[in-house]
Amino acid sequence: MLAGWFALCNAYGIHAADGASEPLVFGVLNQQSPIQTAERWNPILRYLAEKTGIPLRLKMGPTVAETDAMMGGEALDLIFTNHSFQASYDGKYSVLARWAGKPIRGVLAVLSSSRIGSLGDLQGRAVAFPSPDAFVAYAVPKVALDGAGVVVIEKFAGNQEGALAQLKAGRVDAAAVNSRFLEAYATREQLGYRTIHVSEPYHELAVMIHPRVPVAQAVALRQALLGMRDDPAAAEVLRQARCEGFEAAQESDYDNVRRIYRMIGK
């Protein structure tokens, strides 16, 4: 949607207007606590504001559902999420850029000592998931289990840390998490595990923008996001956020996300 406008603005050197008064509201999906989210995102938003002259204000609901409701009501000017690709929200916002990094995969893991070797072996067994709102760690493995005709006892642990803690303690037979988190947790907690299912890759979450944001501002914000990786002034901000920066993205990059959401009825 925005690609043609980006090209036009770049061609004519259009930039964001200085002295913008009302801040744009920047929403973030509830992947972490509000405090952790603020610690990660406020420095990024301050950097973007200084770079573009566009004030930005962080906002999120107490729960995923409430943040999604803000997005559904189009109360946010920008949002960092992948829930925007659910059918009820799709088309309200457009992809601006995405969190940089290798794609992640949904994984179903068991303890290395487990006798479970395939999805079929999970029939009737307990599986820990972070929450029913998780994409890679719930929607993706749910589609795989449904496709294999396997019904499991779903145990929601609140987050990926909790799901793997339940697996480590032997309270569930398997845990669903994303591949990157699993590797980090296993190293830190010395968890011996095996994967019995690994999904196709999915891109990192996108920064989405509402069409009411002036095109010149959208272009300026996109350029600032993409430029963070090479800007020495952004190095400390990115280090604190444990972020490699942001990279170019387009709507079609998330077609496989849309497909999964449709398959689970979202």
mmCIF file of C-alpha atoms in Angstrom:
data_model
loop_
_atom_site.group_PDB
_atom_site.id
_atom_site.type_symbol
_atom_site.label_atom_id
_atom_site.label_comp_id
_atom_site.label_asym_id
_atom_site.label_seq_id
_atom_site.Cartn_x
_atom_site.Cartn_y
_atom_site.Cartn_z
ATOM 1 C CA MET A 1 0.000 0.000 0.000
ATOM 2 C CA LEU A 2 2.752 2.429 0.985
ATOM 3 C CA ALA A 3 5.430 1.273 -1.447
ATOM 4 C CA GLY A 4 4.451 3.651 -4.243
ATOM 5 C CA TRP A 5 4.254 6.584 -1.852
ATOM 6 C CA PHE A 6 7.665 5.724 -0.371
ATOM 7 C CA ALA A 7 9.164 5.790 -3.869
ATOM 8 C CA LEU A 8 7.499 9.116 -4.657
ATOM 9 C CA CYS A 9 8.632 10.755 -1.426
ATOM 10 C CA ASN A 10 12.176 9.470 -1.799
ATOM 11 C CA ALA A 11 12.322 10.736 -5.360
ATOM 12 C CA TYR A 12 11.286 14.247 -4.315
ATOM 13 C CA GLY A 13 13.223 14.309 -1.044
ATOM 14 C CA ILE A 14 10.147 14.768 1.135
ATOM 15 C CA HIS A 15 10.867 14.646 4.871
ATOM 16 C CA ALA A 16 8.812 14.836 8.039
ATOM 17 C CA ALA A 17 7.727 18.292 9.073
ATOM 18 C CA ASP A 18 9.608 19.803 11.996
ATOM 19 C CA GLY A 19 7.848 20.857 15.156
ATOM 20 C CA ALA A 20 5.125 18.204 15.157
ATOM 21 C CA SER A 21 3.026 18.741 18.300
ATOM 22 C CA GLU A 22 0.752 15.763 18.943
ATOM 23 C CA PRO A 23 2.778 12.576 19.420
ATOM 24 C CA LEU A 24 2.026 9.544 17.320
ATOM 25 C CA VAL A 25 0.861 6.645 19.476
ATOM 26 C CA PHE A 26 3.119 3.603 19.141
ATOM 27 C CA GLY A 27 1.609 0.320 20.338
ATOM 28 C CA VAL A 28 3.576 -2.815 21.214
ATOM 29 C CA LEU A 29 2.233 -6.353 21.471
ATOM 30 C CA ASN A 30 2.319 -7.752 25.018
ATOM 31 C CA GLN A 31 5.317 -10.053 24.712
ATOM 32 C CA GLN A 32 6.867 -8.760 27.944
ATOM 33 C CA SER A 33 5.672 -6.947 31.042
ATOM 34 C CA PRO A 34 4.827 -3.237 30.667
ATOM 35 C CA ILE A 35 8.029 -2.327 32.549
ATOM 36 C CA GLN A 36 10.223 -4.518 30.323
ATOM 37 C CA THR A 37 8.434 -3.197 27.237
ATOM 38 C CA ALA A 38 9.058 0.399 28.299
ATOM 39 C CA GLU A 39 12.722 -0.332 29.028
ATOM 40 C CA ARG A 40 13.143 -1.800 25.551
ATOM 41 C CA TRP A 41 11.029 0.548 23.464
ATOM 42 C CA ASN A 42 11.185 4.011 25.032
ATOM 43 C CA PRO A 43 14.869 4.497 24.081
ATOM 44 C CA ILE A 44 14.053 3.397 20.523
ATOM 45 C CA LEU A 45 11.144 5.840 20.343
ATOM 46 C CA ARG A 46 13.295 8.658 21.738
ATOM 47 C CA TYR A 47 15.942 7.947 19.102
ATOM 48 C CA LEU A 48 13.331 7.983 16.313
ATOM 49 C CA ALA A 49 11.841 11.234 17.622
ATOM 50 C CA GLU A 50 15.240 12.923 17.725
ATOM 51 C CA LYS A 51 16.078 11.645 14.250
ATOM 52 C CA THR A 52 12.804 12.623 12.578
ATOM 53 C CA GLY A 53 11.348 15.417 14.695
ATOM 54 C CA ILE A 54 8.197 13.313 15.134
ATOM 55 C CA PRO A 55 7.200 12.813 18.792
ATOM 56 C CA LEU A 56 6.163 9.259 19.673
ATOM 57 C CA ARG A 57 4.345 7.870 22.720
ATOM 58 C CA LEU A 58 4.397 4.239 23.808
ATOM 59 C CA LYS A 59 1.052 2.629 24.621
ATOM 60 C CA MET A 60 -0.139 -0.915 25.311
ATOM 61 C CA GLY A 61 -3.080 -2.485 27.063
ATOM 62 C CA PRO A 62 -2.784 -4.554 30.257
ATOM 63 C CA THR A 63 -3.460 -7.680 28.175
ATOM 64 C CA VAL A 64 -2.940 -8.879 24.615
ATOM 65 C CA ALA A 65 -6.692 -8.672 24.010
ATOM 66 C CA GLU A 66 -6.806 -5.028 25.106
ATOM 67 C CA THR A 67 -3.823 -4.070 22.952
ATOM 68 C CA ASP A 68 -5.450 -5.860 20.017
ATOM 69 C CA ALA A 69 -8.694 -3.988 20.723
ATOM 70 C CA MET A 70 -6.802 -0.680 20.449
ATOM 71 C CA MET A 71 -5.488 -1.841 17.097
ATOM 72 C CA GLY A 72 -8.928 -3.021 15.994
ATOM 73 C CA GLY A 73 -10.373 0.355 16.920
ATOM 74 C CA GLU A 74 -7.531 2.022 14.993
ATOM 75 C CA ALA A 75 -6.530 3.990 18.110
ATOM 76 C CA LEU A 76 -2.818 3.410 17.442
ATOM 77 C CA ASP A 77 -0.789 5.225 14.802
ATOM 78 C CA LEU A 78 1.914 2.554 14.722
ATOM 79 C CA ILE A 79 2.149 -0.875 16.286
ATOM 80 C CA PHE A 80 4.765 -3.606 16.641
ATOM 81 C CA THR A 81 2.848 -6.863 16.240
ATOM 82 C CA ASN A 82 1.937 -9.803 14.047
ATOM 83 C CA HIS A 83 -1.684 -9.937 15.208
ATOM 84 C CA SER A 84 -2.405 -7.345 12.523
ATOM 85 C CA PHE A 85 -2.411 -10.229 10.031
ATOM 86 C CA GLN A 86 -5.456 -11.848 11.624
ATOM 87 C CA ALA A 87 -8.505 -11.552 9.385
ATOM 88 C CA SER A 88 -10.318 -9.087 11.656
ATOM 89 C CA TYR A 89 -7.384 -6.631 11.572
ATOM 90 C CA ASP A 90 -5.742 -7.325 8.220
ATOM 91 C CA GLY A 91 -5.599 -4.239 5.997
ATOM 92 C CA LYS A 92 -6.039 -1.683 8.789
ATOM 93 C CA TYR A 93 -2.258 -1.145 9.050
ATOM 94 C CA SER A 94 0.617 -1.504 6.576
ATOM 95 C CA VAL A 95 4.103 -2.961 7.014
ATOM 96 C CA LEU A 96 6.719 -0.241 7.598
ATOM 97 C CA ALA A 97 9.787 -2.302 8.590
ATOM 98 C CA ARG A 98 10.579 -5.320 10.729
ATOM 99 C CA TRP A 99 12.769 -6.272 13.658
ATOM 100 C CA ALA A 100 16.018 -7.542 12.162
ATOM 101 C CA GLY A 101 17.268 -11.063 12.621
ATOM 102 C CA LYS A 102 17.007 -14.580 11.299
ATOM 103 C CA PRO A 103 13.485 -15.962 10.925
ATOM 104 C CA ILE A 104 12.142 -17.986 13.829
ATOM 105 C CA ARG A 105 10.402 -21.359 13.826
ATOM 106 C CA GLY A 106 7.756 -22.929 15.995
ATOM 107 C CA VAL A 107 9.127 -25.938 17.865
ATOM 108 C CA LEU A 108 7.625 -28.778 19.874
ATOM 109 C CA ALA A 109 10.291 -30.044 22.254
ATOM 110 C CA VAL A 110 10.518 -32.971 24.664
ATOM 111 C CA LEU A 111 13.143 -33.893 27.227
ATOM 112 C CA SER A 112 16.114 -35.750 25.783
ATOM 113 C CA SER A 113 15.178 -38.713 28.021
ATOM 114 C CA SER A 114 11.608 -38.868 26.681
ATOM 115 C CA ARG A 115 10.417 -41.823 24.625
ATOM 116 C CA ILE A 116 8.207 -39.542 22.547
ATOM 117 C CA GLY A 117 9.540 -39.386 19.011
ATOM 118 C CA SER A 118 6.803 -37.925 16.817
ATOM 119 C CA LEU A 119 3.686 -35.775 16.850
ATOM 120 C CA GLY A 120 1.554 -38.900 16.936
ATOM 121 C CA ASP A 121 3.123 -39.913 20.241
ATOM 122 C CA LEU A 122 1.629 -36.796 21.843
ATOM 123 C CA GLN A 123 -1.948 -38.056 21.469
ATOM 124 C CA GLY A 124 -3.733 -37.410 24.773
ATOM 125 C CA ARG A 125 -0.609 -36.057 26.458
ATOM 126 C CA ALA A 126 -0.012 -32.728 28.188
ATOM 127 C CA VAL A 127 1.699 -29.979 26.178
ATOM 128 C CA ALA A 128 2.706 -26.595 27.594
ATOM 129 C CA PHE A 129 2.082 -23.457 25.506
ATOM 130 C CA PRO A 130 2.819 -19.850 26.486
ATOM 131 C CA SER A 131 -0.741 -18.663 25.812
ATOM 132 C CA PRO A 132 -3.478 -19.037 23.187
ATOM 133 C CA ASP A 133 -2.417 -15.595 21.872
ATOM 134 C CA ALA A 134 1.094 -16.747 20.892
ATOM 135 C CA PHE A 135 1.676 -17.120 17.158
ATOM 136 C CA VAL A 136 4.850 -19.167 16.689
ATOM 137 C CA ALA A 137 4.472 -20.950 20.028
ATOM 138 C CA TYR A 138 0.735 -21.715 19.825
ATOM 139 C CA ALA A 139 -0.964 -21.092 16.474
ATOM 140 C CA VAL A 140 1.853 -22.695 14.469
ATOM 141 C CA PRO A 141 2.195 -25.920 16.522
ATOM 142 C CA LYS A 142 -1.598 -26.088 16.879
ATOM 143 C CA VAL A 143 -1.941 -26.256 13.088
ATOM 144 C CA ALA A 144 0.716 -28.993 12.971
ATOM 145 C CA LEU A 145 -1.047 -31.039 15.678
ATOM 146 C CA ASP A 146 -4.449 -30.598 14.057
ATOM 147 C CA GLY A 147 -2.989 -31.597 10.701
ATOM 148 C CA ALA A 148 -1.659 -34.794 12.229
ATOM 149 C CA GLY A 149 -5.000 -35.508 13.886
ATOM 150 C CA VAL A 150 -3.424 -35.274 17.336
ATOM 151 C CA VAL A 151 -5.409 -34.010 20.330
ATOM 152 C CA VAL A 152 -3.389 -32.889 23.337
ATOM 153 C CA ILE A 153 -4.122 -31.545 26.810
ATOM 154 C CA GLU A 154 -3.249 -27.854 26.526
ATOM 155 C CA LYS A 155 -1.477 -26.293 29.512
ATOM 156 C CA PHE A 156 -0.966 -22.525 29.340
ATOM 157 C CA ALA A 157 2.124 -21.367 31.215
ATOM 158 C CA GLY A 158 1.829 -17.608 30.674
ATOM 159 C CA ASN A 159 5.055 -17.268 28.690
ATOM 160 C CA GLN A 160 7.758 -19.329 26.997
ATOM 161 C CA GLU A 161 9.907 -19.383 30.128
ATOM 162 C CA GLY A 162 7.032 -20.954 32.033
ATOM 163 C CA ALA A 163 6.327 -23.507 29.297
ATOM 164 C CA LEU A 164 9.905 -24.759 29.312
ATOM 165 C CA ALA A 165 10.045 -24.702 33.117
ATOM 166 C CA GLN A 166 7.057 -27.051 33.143
ATOM 167 C CA LEU A 167 8.815 -29.330 30.674
ATOM 168 C CA LYS A 168 12.019 -29.297 32.698
ATOM 169 C CA ALA A 169 10.084 -30.159 35.873
ATOM 170 C CA GLY A 170 8.349 -33.068 34.132
ATOM 171 C CA ARG A 171 4.858 -31.620 34.579
ATOM 172 C CA VAL A 172 4.141 -31.839 30.836
ATOM 173 C CA ASP A 173 5.254 -34.190 28.078
ATOM 174 C CA ALA A 174 6.226 -31.471 25.597
ATOM 175 C CA ALA A 175 6.493 -27.711 25.281
ATOM 176 C CA ALA A 176 5.797 -25.376 22.371
ATOM 177 C CA VAL A 177 8.157 -22.418 22.015
ATOM 178 C CA ASN A 178 10.054 -20.533 19.346
ATOM 179 C CA SER A 179 13.369 -21.916 18.208
ATOM 180 C CA ARG A 180 15.493 -18.973 19.326
ATOM 181 C CA PHE A 181 14.067 -18.911 22.831
ATOM 182 C CA LEU A 182 14.484 -22.672 23.173
ATOM 183 C CA GLU A 183 18.190 -22.525 22.325
ATOM 184 C CA ALA A 184 18.834 -19.664 24.747
ATOM 185 C CA TYR A 185 16.870 -21.294 27.567
ATOM 186 C CA ALA A 186 18.488 -24.696 27.083
ATOM 187 C CA THR A 187 21.963 -23.151 27.279
ATOM 188 C CA ARG A 188 21.139 -21.092 30.346
ATOM 189 C CA GLU A 189 19.246 -23.812 32.239
ATOM 190 C CA GLN A 190 21.252 -26.790 30.926
ATOM 191 C CA LEU A 191 18.099 -28.348 29.550
ATOM 192 C CA GLY A 192 18.543 -31.549 27.587
ATOM 193 C CA TYR A 193 15.886 -31.655 24.879
ATOM 194 C CA ARG A 194 14.905 -33.057 21.503
ATOM 195 C CA THR A 195 12.656 -31.443 18.918
ATOM 196 C CA ILE A 196 9.878 -33.573 17.481
ATOM 197 C CA HIS A 197 8.508 -30.875 15.211
ATOM 198 C CA VAL A 198 10.065 -27.778 13.648
ATOM 199 C CA SER A 199 7.944 -25.451 11.513
ATOM 200 C CA GLU A 200 8.746 -23.454 8.413
ATOM 201 C CA PRO A 201 10.465 -20.096 9.112
ATOM 202 C CA TYR A 202 8.530 -16.949 9.972
ATOM 203 C CA HIS A 203 9.849 -13.411 9.816
ATOM 204 C CA GLU A 204 10.289 -11.318 12.932
ATOM 205 C CA LEU A 205 7.450 -9.004 13.963
ATOM 206 C CA ALA A 206 6.756 -5.928 11.872
ATOM 207 C CA VAL A 207 6.352 -2.273 12.724
ATOM 208 C CA MET A 208 2.972 -1.435 11.211
ATOM 209 C CA ILE A 209 1.621 2.029 10.402
ATOM 210 C CA HIS A 210 -1.909 3.389 10.015
ATOM 211 C CA PRO A 211 -2.757 5.094 6.699
ATOM 212 C CA ARG A 212 -3.810 8.308 8.474
ATOM 213 C CA VAL A 213 -0.156 9.030 9.286
ATOM 214 C CA PRO A 214 1.080 11.533 6.675
ATOM 215 C CA VAL A 215 3.202 9.886 4.013
ATOM 216 C CA ALA A 216 6.145 12.197 4.659
ATOM 217 C CA GLN A 217 6.190 11.102 8.307
ATOM 218 C CA ALA A 218 5.878 7.439 7.345
ATOM 219 C CA VAL A 219 8.859 7.768 5.010
ATOM 220 C CA ALA A 220 10.944 9.565 7.633
ATOM 221 C CA LEU A 221 10.174 6.945 10.290
ATOM 222 C CA ARG A 222 10.963 4.101 7.915
ATOM 223 C CA GLN A 223 14.286 5.654 6.950
ATOM 224 C CA ALA A 224 15.190 6.219 10.607
ATOM 225 C CA LEU A 225 14.327 2.624 11.532
ATOM 226 C CA LEU A 226 16.350 1.161 8.673
ATOM 227 C CA GLY A 227 19.256 3.487 9.412
ATOM 228 C CA MET A 228 19.668 2.444 13.042
ATOM 229 C CA ARG A 229 21.966 -0.482 12.209
ATOM 230 C CA ASP A 230 24.578 1.831 10.702
ATOM 231 C CA ASP A 231 24.184 4.835 13.013
ATOM 232 C CA PRO A 232 26.752 4.985 15.855
ATOM 233 C CA ALA A 233 24.278 7.122 17.801
ATOM 234 C CA ALA A 234 21.868 4.156 17.872
ATOM 235 C CA ALA A 235 24.403 1.532 18.970
ATOM 236 C CA GLU A 236 23.732 1.794 22.706
ATOM 237 C CA VAL A 237 19.981 1.943 22.175
ATOM 238 C CA LEU A 238 20.085 -1.272 20.153
ATOM 239 C CA ARG A 239 22.395 -2.975 22.645
ATOM 240 C CA GLN A 240 20.056 -2.245 25.528
ATOM 241 C CA ALA A 241 17.070 -3.430 23.489
ATOM 242 C CA ARG A 242 18.937 -6.599 22.442
ATOM 243 C CA CYS A 243 18.062 -5.660 18.893
ATOM 244 C CA GLU A 244 20.088 -6.010 15.689
ATOM 245 C CA GLY A 245 18.199 -3.088 14.204
ATOM 246 C CA PHE A 246 15.375 -3.022 11.679
ATOM 247 C CA GLU A 247 15.236 -4.171 8.079
ATOM 248 C CA ALA A 248 13.095 -3.627 5.014
ATOM 249 C CA ALA A 249 9.918 -5.668 4.779
ATOM 250 C CA GLN A 250 6.818 -5.944 2.636
ATOM 251 C CA GLU A 251 3.278 -7.249 2.986
ATOM 252 C CA SER A 252 3.933 -10.520 1.152
ATOM 253 C CA ASP A 253 6.633 -11.452 3.693
ATOM 254 C CA TYR A 254 3.803 -12.240 6.095
ATOM 255 C CA ASP A 255 1.552 -14.310 3.838
ATOM 256 C CA ASN A 256 2.484 -17.480 5.740
ATOM 257 C CA VAL A 257 1.455 -15.765 8.994
ATOM 258 C CA ARG A 258 -1.905 -14.885 7.466
ATOM 259 C CA ARG A 259 -2.324 -18.484 6.297
ATOM 260 C CA ILE A 260 -1.755 -19.908 9.779
ATOM 261 C CA TYR A 261 -4.201 -17.464 11.345
ATOM 262 C CA ARG A 262 -6.859 -18.415 8.801
ATOM 263 C CA MET A 263 -6.281 -22.105 9.500
ATOM 264 C CA ILE A 264 -7.028 -21.644 13.193
ATOM 265 C CA GLY A 265 -9.985 -19.381 12.496
ATOM 266 C CA LYS A 266 -8.459 -16.001 13.330
#
